[in-house]
Short mmCIF file of C-alpha atoms and ligand atoms in Angstrom, two decimals:
data_model
loop_
_atom_site.label_atom_id
_atom_site.label_comp_id
_atom_site.label_asym_id
_atom_site.label_seq_id
_atom_site.Cartn_x
_atom_site.Cartn_y
_atom_site.Cartn_z
CA MET R 230 14.58 -33.29 1.14
CA ASN R 231 17.79 -34.43 3.06
CA ASP R 232 17.65 -34.31 6.56
CA ASP R 233 20.95 -31.90 6.91
CA TYR R 234 19.54 -28.98 4.77
CA VAL R 235 18.47 -26.28 7.09
CA PHE R 236 16.14 -22.70 5.47
CA ILE R 237 16.89 -19.53 6.73
CA ASN R 238 14.44 -17.21 5.79
CA GLU R 239 15.98 -13.61 5.95
CA VAL R 240 13.28 -11.88 7.25
CA GLY R 241 15.39 -8.65 8.24
CA PRO R 242 13.97 -6.51 5.26
CA ARG R 243 10.03 -6.58 7.16
CA ASP R 244 10.11 -7.53 10.53
CA GLY R 245 14.04 -6.34 10.88
CA LEU R 246 13.05 -2.64 10.54
CA GLN R 247 8.86 -1.64 10.57
CA ASN R 248 9.67 -0.26 14.04
CA GLN R 249 13.22 0.83 13.82
CA LYS R 250 13.36 4.56 14.35
CA THR R 251 14.61 5.31 11.60
CA ILE R 252 13.76 4.47 8.75
CA MET R 253 15.40 2.26 5.99
CA SER R 254 14.47 4.02 2.84
CA ALA R 255 13.15 1.56 0.21
CA PRO R 256 16.40 2.26 -2.46
CA ALA R 257 18.77 1.27 0.71
CA ARG R 258 16.66 -1.58 1.59
CA LEU R 259 16.16 -3.23 -1.72
CA GLU R 260 20.18 -3.13 -1.58
CA LEU R 261 20.02 -5.01 1.45
CA ILE R 262 17.61 -7.29 -0.30
CA LYS R 263 20.56 -7.49 -3.21
CA LYS R 264 23.48 -8.04 -0.54
CA LEU R 265 21.28 -10.60 1.93
CA ILE R 266 20.85 -13.13 -2.25
CA ASP R 267 24.40 -12.15 -2.99
CA ALA R 268 25.19 -13.93 0.22
CA ASN R 269 22.46 -17.16 -1.21
CA PHE R 270 19.36 -16.51 1.48
CA PRO R 271 17.31 -19.06 -0.38
CA GLY R 272 13.93 -16.92 1.26
CA ILE R 273 13.99 -13.12 1.51
CA GLU R 274 10.87 -11.75 3.06
CA VAL R 275 11.17 -8.38 1.64
CA ALA R 276 8.99 -6.11 2.91
CA SER R 277 5.14 -5.64 3.40
CA PHE R 278 1.62 -4.56 1.71
CA VAL R 279 0.23 -3.11 5.49
CA SER R 280 -1.61 0.77 5.57
CA PRO R 281 1.80 3.84 5.64
CA LYS R 282 -0.39 5.04 8.58
CA ALA R 283 0.61 2.07 10.30
CA VAL R 284 4.23 1.07 9.48
CA PRO R 285 5.27 4.19 8.28
CA ALA R 286 8.45 2.09 7.54
CA MET R 287 7.18 -0.70 5.93
CA GLU R 288 6.57 1.88 3.13
CA GLY R 289 7.60 1.80 -0.90
CA ALA R 290 7.18 -2.16 -1.02
CA GLY R 291 6.15 -1.78 -4.62
CA GLU R 292 9.26 -0.11 -5.92
CA ILE R 293 10.97 -2.96 -3.74
CA MET R 294 9.59 -5.07 -6.36
CA HIS R 295 9.57 -3.23 -9.22
CA GLY R 296 13.87 -2.89 -8.13
CA LEU R 297 14.08 -7.11 -7.95
CA ASN R 298 14.78 -8.76 -11.13
CA GLU R 299 12.64 -12.60 -11.19
CA ASN R 300 15.56 -15.08 -8.77
CA LYS R 301 14.38 -17.94 -9.46
CA GLU R 302 17.86 -19.03 -6.76
CA CYS R 303 16.01 -16.76 -3.86
CA GLU R 304 12.16 -17.59 -2.25
CA ILE R 305 10.84 -13.55 -2.45
CA SER R 306 7.76 -13.27 -0.16
CA VAL R 307 6.15 -10.18 1.35
CA LEU R 308 3.74 -9.52 4.13
CA VAL R 309 0.08 -8.65 4.16
CA PRO R 310 -2.33 -7.86 5.72
CA ASN R 311 -5.91 -7.35 4.39
CA LEU R 312 -7.51 -8.06 1.51
CA LYS R 313 -6.28 -4.45 0.31
CA GLY R 314 -2.27 -5.77 0.42
CA PHE R 315 -3.00 -8.96 -1.60
CA GLU R 316 -3.62 -7.37 -4.08
CA LEU R 317 -1.20 -4.65 -3.86
CA ALA R 318 1.31 -7.59 -3.32
CA ARG R 319 -0.27 -9.61 -6.64
CA ASP R 320 -0.01 -6.21 -8.57
CA ALA R 321 3.37 -5.97 -7.70
CA GLY R 322 4.54 -9.16 -9.09
CA ALA R 323 4.89 -10.85 -5.18
CA LYS R 324 5.52 -15.18 -6.06
CA ILE R 325 5.07 -15.71 -2.30
CA ILE R 326 2.55 -13.57 -0.38
CA SER R 327 2.47 -14.20 4.00
CA VAL R 328 -0.91 -13.49 6.18
CA VAL R 329 -0.86 -13.02 9.71
CA PRO R 330 -3.67 -14.03 11.73
CA SER R 331 -2.61 -13.93 15.29
CA ALA R 332 -3.33 -16.37 17.68
CA THR R 333 -5.72 -13.65 20.35
CA GLU R 334 -8.51 -11.44 19.62
CA THR R 335 -6.58 -8.59 21.32
CA MET R 336 -2.97 -8.68 19.36
CA ASN R 337 -4.96 -9.41 16.02
CA GLN R 338 -7.19 -6.48 16.65
CA LYS R 339 -3.77 -4.02 18.04
CA ASN R 340 -1.71 -5.73 14.95
CA ILE R 341 -4.67 -5.38 11.94
CA ASN R 342 -8.03 -3.52 12.92
CA MET R 343 -9.82 -7.42 13.24
CA GLY R 344 -11.30 -9.60 15.67
CA LEU R 345 -9.77 -13.31 15.73
CA GLU R 346 -12.56 -14.53 13.79
CA ALA R 347 -12.21 -11.81 11.17
CA ALA R 348 -8.94 -12.09 10.91
CA ILE R 349 -8.41 -16.09 10.27
CA ASN R 350 -11.23 -15.74 7.66
CA SER R 351 -9.74 -13.11 6.26
CA SER R 352 -6.52 -14.82 5.84
CA CYS R 353 -8.28 -18.04 4.45
CA ASP R 354 -9.88 -15.78 2.23
CA ILE R 355 -6.33 -14.18 0.72
CA LEU R 356 -4.77 -17.88 0.96
CA LYS R 357 -7.38 -19.14 -1.54
CA GLU R 358 -6.90 -16.28 -3.79
CA THR R 359 -3.42 -16.40 -4.18
CA LYS R 360 -4.15 -19.80 -4.51
CA SER R 361 -6.42 -19.83 -7.59
CA ILE R 362 -3.60 -17.70 -8.97
CA LYS R 363 -0.98 -20.16 -8.69
CA LEU R 364 1.37 -18.10 -5.92
CA LYS R 365 2.52 -19.55 -3.10
CA ALA R 366 1.87 -18.49 0.35
CA ARG R 367 2.73 -18.76 3.94
CA GLY R 368 0.86 -19.19 6.87
CA TYR R 369 1.88 -16.80 10.13
CA VAL R 370 0.08 -17.65 13.43
CA ALA R 371 1.63 -14.90 15.42
CA VAL R 372 1.61 -15.24 19.74
CA ALA R 373 1.65 -18.71 19.11
CA TRP R 374 3.10 -19.34 22.44
CA GLU R 375 2.06 -16.45 24.48
CA CYS R 376 0.22 -13.54 23.78
CA PRO R 377 1.00 -9.96 24.98
CA PHE R 378 -2.69 -8.43 25.65
CA GLU R 379 -4.25 -12.22 26.89
CA GLY R 380 -1.37 -14.37 28.36
CA LYS R 381 -0.53 -17.87 27.66
CA VAL R 382 -1.91 -19.40 24.16
CA ASP R 383 -4.00 -22.35 24.12
CA LYS R 384 -2.46 -24.94 21.95
CA LYS R 385 -6.21 -25.67 21.58
CA ILE R 386 -6.13 -23.07 18.87
CA ILE R 387 -3.01 -22.77 17.46
CA LEU R 388 -3.63 -26.12 16.57
CA LYS R 389 -7.94 -25.59 14.84
CA ILE R 390 -6.12 -21.68 13.70
CA ALA R 391 -2.88 -23.74 10.86
CA GLU R 392 -5.53 -26.43 9.95
CA LYS R 393 -8.35 -23.07 8.31
CA LEU R 394 -4.72 -22.19 6.21
CA LEU R 395 -4.19 -25.81 5.82
CA LEU R 396 -7.04 -25.73 4.03
CA ALA R 397 -7.42 -22.86 3.12
CA GLY R 398 -4.31 -23.03 0.71
CA ALA R 399 -1.41 -22.04 2.76
CA ASP R 400 1.74 -23.71 1.18
CA GLU R 401 3.42 -24.21 5.16
CA ILE R 402 2.44 -22.64 8.47
CA ILE R 403 5.28 -20.79 10.80
CA LEU R 404 4.70 -20.56 14.21
CA ALA R 405 6.20 -17.35 15.51
CA ASP R 406 7.23 -16.36 19.14
CA THR R 407 6.00 -12.96 19.06
CA ILE R 408 7.16 -11.49 22.03
CA GLY R 409 9.61 -13.98 22.22
CA ALA R 410 8.19 -16.46 25.25
CA ALA R 411 8.42 -19.83 23.74
CA ASN R 412 11.42 -21.65 25.69
CA PRO R 413 13.21 -25.49 24.80
CA SER R 414 10.11 -26.90 27.17
CA SER R 415 6.71 -25.24 25.48
CA VAL R 416 8.72 -25.74 21.93
CA GLY R 417 9.47 -29.05 21.72
CA SER R 418 5.57 -29.69 23.11
CA LEU R 419 3.63 -27.03 20.71
CA ILE R 420 5.60 -28.21 17.25
CA LYS R 421 5.36 -32.18 18.92
CA ASP R 422 1.71 -31.56 18.57
CA CYS R 423 1.74 -29.87 14.84
CA VAL R 424 4.47 -32.12 13.64
CA ASN R 425 1.65 -35.03 14.52
CA GLU R 426 -1.49 -33.46 12.99
CA PHE R 427 0.50 -31.80 9.79
CA GLY R 428 3.71 -33.32 10.04
CA GLN R 429 7.53 -31.43 9.42
CA ASP R 430 7.53 -30.04 6.32
CA ILE R 431 5.08 -28.13 6.14
CA LEU R 432 6.57 -26.55 9.80
CA SER R 433 8.63 -23.39 10.22
CA VAL R 434 8.93 -21.25 12.66
CA HIS R 435 9.70 -17.46 13.68
CA PHE R 436 11.43 -17.15 17.36
CA HIS R 437 12.19 -13.61 18.71
CA ASP R 438 15.16 -12.70 20.87
CA THR R 439 13.16 -11.12 24.08
CA ARG R 440 14.41 -13.76 26.98
CA ALA R 441 18.26 -15.00 25.19
CA MET R 442 15.97 -17.99 24.71
CA ALA R 443 15.20 -18.81 20.26
CA LEU R 444 19.04 -20.50 20.05
CA ALA R 445 17.57 -23.20 21.74
CA ASN R 446 14.30 -23.07 20.92
CA VAL R 447 16.21 -23.61 17.05
CA CYS R 448 17.49 -26.97 18.94
CA ALA R 449 13.88 -27.66 20.28
CA ALA R 450 12.17 -27.78 17.22
CA LEU R 451 15.33 -29.43 15.03
CA THR R 452 14.98 -31.64 17.51
CA GLU R 453 11.08 -32.84 16.42
CA GLY R 454 12.62 -32.74 12.66
CA ILE R 455 11.77 -28.85 11.92
CA ARG R 456 14.08 -27.70 9.12
CA LYS R 457 13.31 -24.53 8.35
CA PHE R 458 14.05 -21.11 10.54
CA ASP R 459 13.00 -17.15 9.71
CA SER R 460 15.51 -15.02 11.06
CA CYS R 461 17.12 -11.27 11.34
CA ILE R 462 20.19 -10.14 9.85
CA GLY R 463 21.90 -8.29 13.64
CA GLY R 464 18.84 -9.24 15.64
CA LEU R 465 16.54 -6.96 14.32
CA GLY R 466 13.33 -6.56 14.43
CA GLY R 467 10.20 -6.75 15.90
CA CYS R 468 5.81 -5.68 15.95
CA PRO R 469 5.10 -2.16 16.53
CA PHE R 470 2.05 -3.70 17.99
CA ALA R 471 3.18 -6.06 20.51
CA PRO R 472 4.57 -4.48 23.55
CA GLY R 473 7.56 -6.02 24.76
CA ALA R 474 8.24 -7.57 21.41
CA ALA R 475 12.27 -7.44 20.90
CA GLY R 476 14.73 -8.11 18.29
CA ASN R 477 14.62 -11.25 16.41
CA LEU R 478 16.94 -14.45 16.50
CA ALA R 479 19.84 -13.77 14.61
CA THR R 480 20.64 -14.35 11.69
CA GLU R 481 23.90 -15.04 11.94
CA ASP R 482 24.02 -16.77 15.38
CA LEU R 483 21.69 -19.09 13.56
CA ALA R 484 23.79 -19.87 10.16
CA ASN R 485 26.64 -19.96 12.35
CA MET R 486 25.01 -22.30 15.22
CA LEU R 487 23.17 -24.34 12.07
CA TYR R 488 27.27 -24.60 10.51
CA GLN R 489 29.51 -26.34 13.61
CA MET R 490 26.32 -28.29 14.65
CA GLY R 491 27.07 -29.49 11.07
CA PHE R 492 23.43 -28.36 9.09
CA VAL R 493 23.75 -27.16 6.20
CA THR R 494 22.25 -23.87 4.86
CA ASN R 495 24.59 -22.67 1.27
CA VAL R 496 24.52 -19.19 3.57
CA HIS R 497 27.17 -17.03 3.01
CA LEU R 498 28.63 -16.55 6.14
CA GLU R 499 31.69 -14.88 6.13
CA LYS R 500 29.61 -12.41 4.00
CA LEU R 501 26.85 -11.81 7.17
CA PRO R 502 29.17 -9.18 9.25
CA LYS R 503 29.57 -6.86 6.46
CA ILE R 504 25.91 -7.39 6.34
CA VAL R 505 25.43 -6.00 9.41
CA ASP R 506 27.77 -3.15 9.03
CA PHE R 507 25.42 -1.86 6.47
CA CYS R 508 22.92 -1.89 8.81
CA GLU R 509 23.83 -0.62 11.01
CA THR R 510 25.55 2.47 8.66
CA GLN R 511 21.73 2.67 7.56
CA LEU R 512 20.22 2.94 11.13
CA ASN R 513 22.82 4.27 12.84
CA THR R 514 22.99 2.33 15.83
CA SER R 515 24.90 -0.67 16.95
CA LEU R 516 23.59 -4.45 15.78
CA GLY R 517 24.55 -7.67 15.84
CA GLY R 518 23.85 -10.84 16.92
CA ARG R 519 26.23 -12.62 19.37
CA MET R 520 28.80 -14.53 16.10
CA THR R 521 29.10 -10.71 14.69
CA ALA R 522 32.63 -9.70 15.88
CA TRP R 523 33.76 -14.07 16.38
CA LEU R 524 32.83 -14.24 11.86
CA SER R 525 34.04 -10.88 11.35
CA ASN R 526 37.41 -12.58 11.99
P1 HMG H 124 -7.44 0.26 8.36
O1 HMG H 124 -7.55 0.88 9.25
O2 HMG H 124 -8.67 -1.10 9.80
O3 HMG H 124 -7.67 -0.11 7.34
O4 HMG H 124 -6.37 -0.73 9.08
P2 HMG H 124 -9.48 -0.02 6.92
O5 HMG H 124 -9.15 -0.86 5.91
O6 HMG H 124 -10.17 0.83 6.76
O7 HMG H 124 -8.40 1.39 5.35
C1 HMG H 124 -8.04 2.64 5.69
C2 HMG H 124 -7.47 3.19 5.09
O8 HMG H 124 -5.93 2.20 4.68
C3 HMG H 124 -7.73 3.06 3.65
O9 HMG H 124 -7.29 4.98 2.96
C4 HMG H 124 -6.58 2.34 3.45
O10 HMG H 124 -7.56 1.90 1.24
C5 HMG H 124 -5.59 1.45 3.40
P3 HMG H 124 -8.21 6.05 3.04
O11 HMG H 124 -9.19 5.59 2.05
O12 HMG H 124 -8.01 6.62 4.01
O13 HMG H 124 -6.93 6.94 1.87
N1 HMG H 124 -5.19 0.36 3.93
C6 HMG H 124 -4.26 0.38 3.67
N2 HMG H 124 -3.18 1.12 3.01
C7 HMG H 124 -1.96 -0.13 2.10
N3 HMG H 124 -2.02 -1.11 2.34
C8 HMG H 124 -2.74 -1.57 2.84
C9 HMG H 124 -3.96 -1.39 3.45
N4 HMG H 124 -5.66 -1.96 3.17
C10 HMG H 124 -6.51 -0.37 3.94
N5 HMG H 124 -2.84 -3.18 3.25
C11 HMG H 124 -4.34 -2.25 8.07
C12 HMG H 124 -5.92 -2.31 8.86
C13 HMG H 124 -4.25 -3.79 8.40
C14 HMG H 124 -4.56 -2.13 7.50
C15 HMG H 124 -3.56 -1.58 9.27
O14 HMG H 124 -4.04 -2.20 11.38
C16 HMG H 124 -2.23 -2.73 8.80
O15 HMG H 124 -1.17 -1.57 8.23
N6 HMG H 124 -1.38 -2.78 10.30
C17 HMG H 124 -0.25 -3.69 9.90
C18 HMG H 124 0.48 -4.42 10.99
C19 HMG H 124 1.82 -5.04 10.43
O16 HMG H 124 2.12 -4.79 9.33
N7 HMG H 124 1.65 -5.44 11.27
C20 HMG H 124 3.52 -5.75 11.61
C21 HMG H 124 3.64 -7.38 10.98
S1 HMG H 124 2.75 -8.38 10.81
C22 HMG H 124 4.50 -8.94 13.29
O17 HMG H 124 5.30 -8.35 12.85
C23 HMG H 124 4.23 -10.63 13.02
C24 HMG H 124 5.22 -11.88 12.60
O18 HMG H 124 7.07 -11.18 12.61
C25 HMG H 124 5.25 -12.93 12.85
C26 HMG H 124 5.07 -13.18 14.54
O19 HMG H 124 7.16 -12.17 15.70
O20 HMG H 124 4.61 -12.78 15.83
C27 HMG H 124 4.83 -11.73 11.35
MG1 MG H 125 8.21 -10.94 13.97
#
């Protein structure tokens, strides 16, 4: 892969919308996804197959999958919390499946109603199923730096979980800073260890911007050779089960910074402010990373 190319995986339709006060309907989410495809994102997480009782905003994942044509240019992924979610996603035609174990007992309990060991085992079972039918598999490790319930997380636990997910078939590990508690030093430190253990090509990062360090954290990750990032259009996002989880790193800020640093993303920057506008109208709230106004000019 060209060292200057950075893959932006847009997670707005999933992480961005799962915890908004106003619920965006499935047809509106589909419209958003089509706009994101048109802006040339190489990857989009379009939905999660979760319990509508737990996350009402994600209802209609099947409808979204149904409304999307096969798209060879864009990697369309979905998130699943358990085997039932995997089965629903598979039956809806998903081609890329993400599992989401967290690194602590309490976060797993709060998020997916399983303990740490059960969450890892269940994720590994799903990954094996995913690979057995030749689908692509992504493994998040949530609260990779800090848990809202148990505090700082030991790097050894992250390495262990990542190793298990990879052995079970994950094509990619996404280290997730669920509550935006990482800083450039802690990002560099964990990623260095992960790169030493697993290599940089299968690693990706997912930053929330709670403490305004997400862009700085991206720079720390770039320095360690990471070339794949999740982000959310308009800086939307947050996990409903992780207190203090503010919005994700805003895609427009990430894409613009990478462009100005000389990296190639192929994302159409000029189309992003209009997509932010669309989300603002749908959600009836003001959004946008720091770059939205500047990009509009
Ligand atoms: P549970 O209540 O333990 O589930 O919830 P259960 O197995 O006991 O089943 C209860 C009912 O839910 C049953 O229905 C099941 O069929 C149904 P009933 O018989 O009562 O009619 N059910 C489902 N329905 C739809 N989809 C499913 C599913 N599973 C069971 N997959 C469960 C467990 C995992 C379902 C629930 O806790 C849940 O849906 N949690 C979702 C958690 C979530 O979406 N969190 C946010 C995403 S993760 C995140 O944001 C972090 C990330 O961004 C990275 C980062 O920032 O860290 C990725
Ligand atoms: Mg998240």
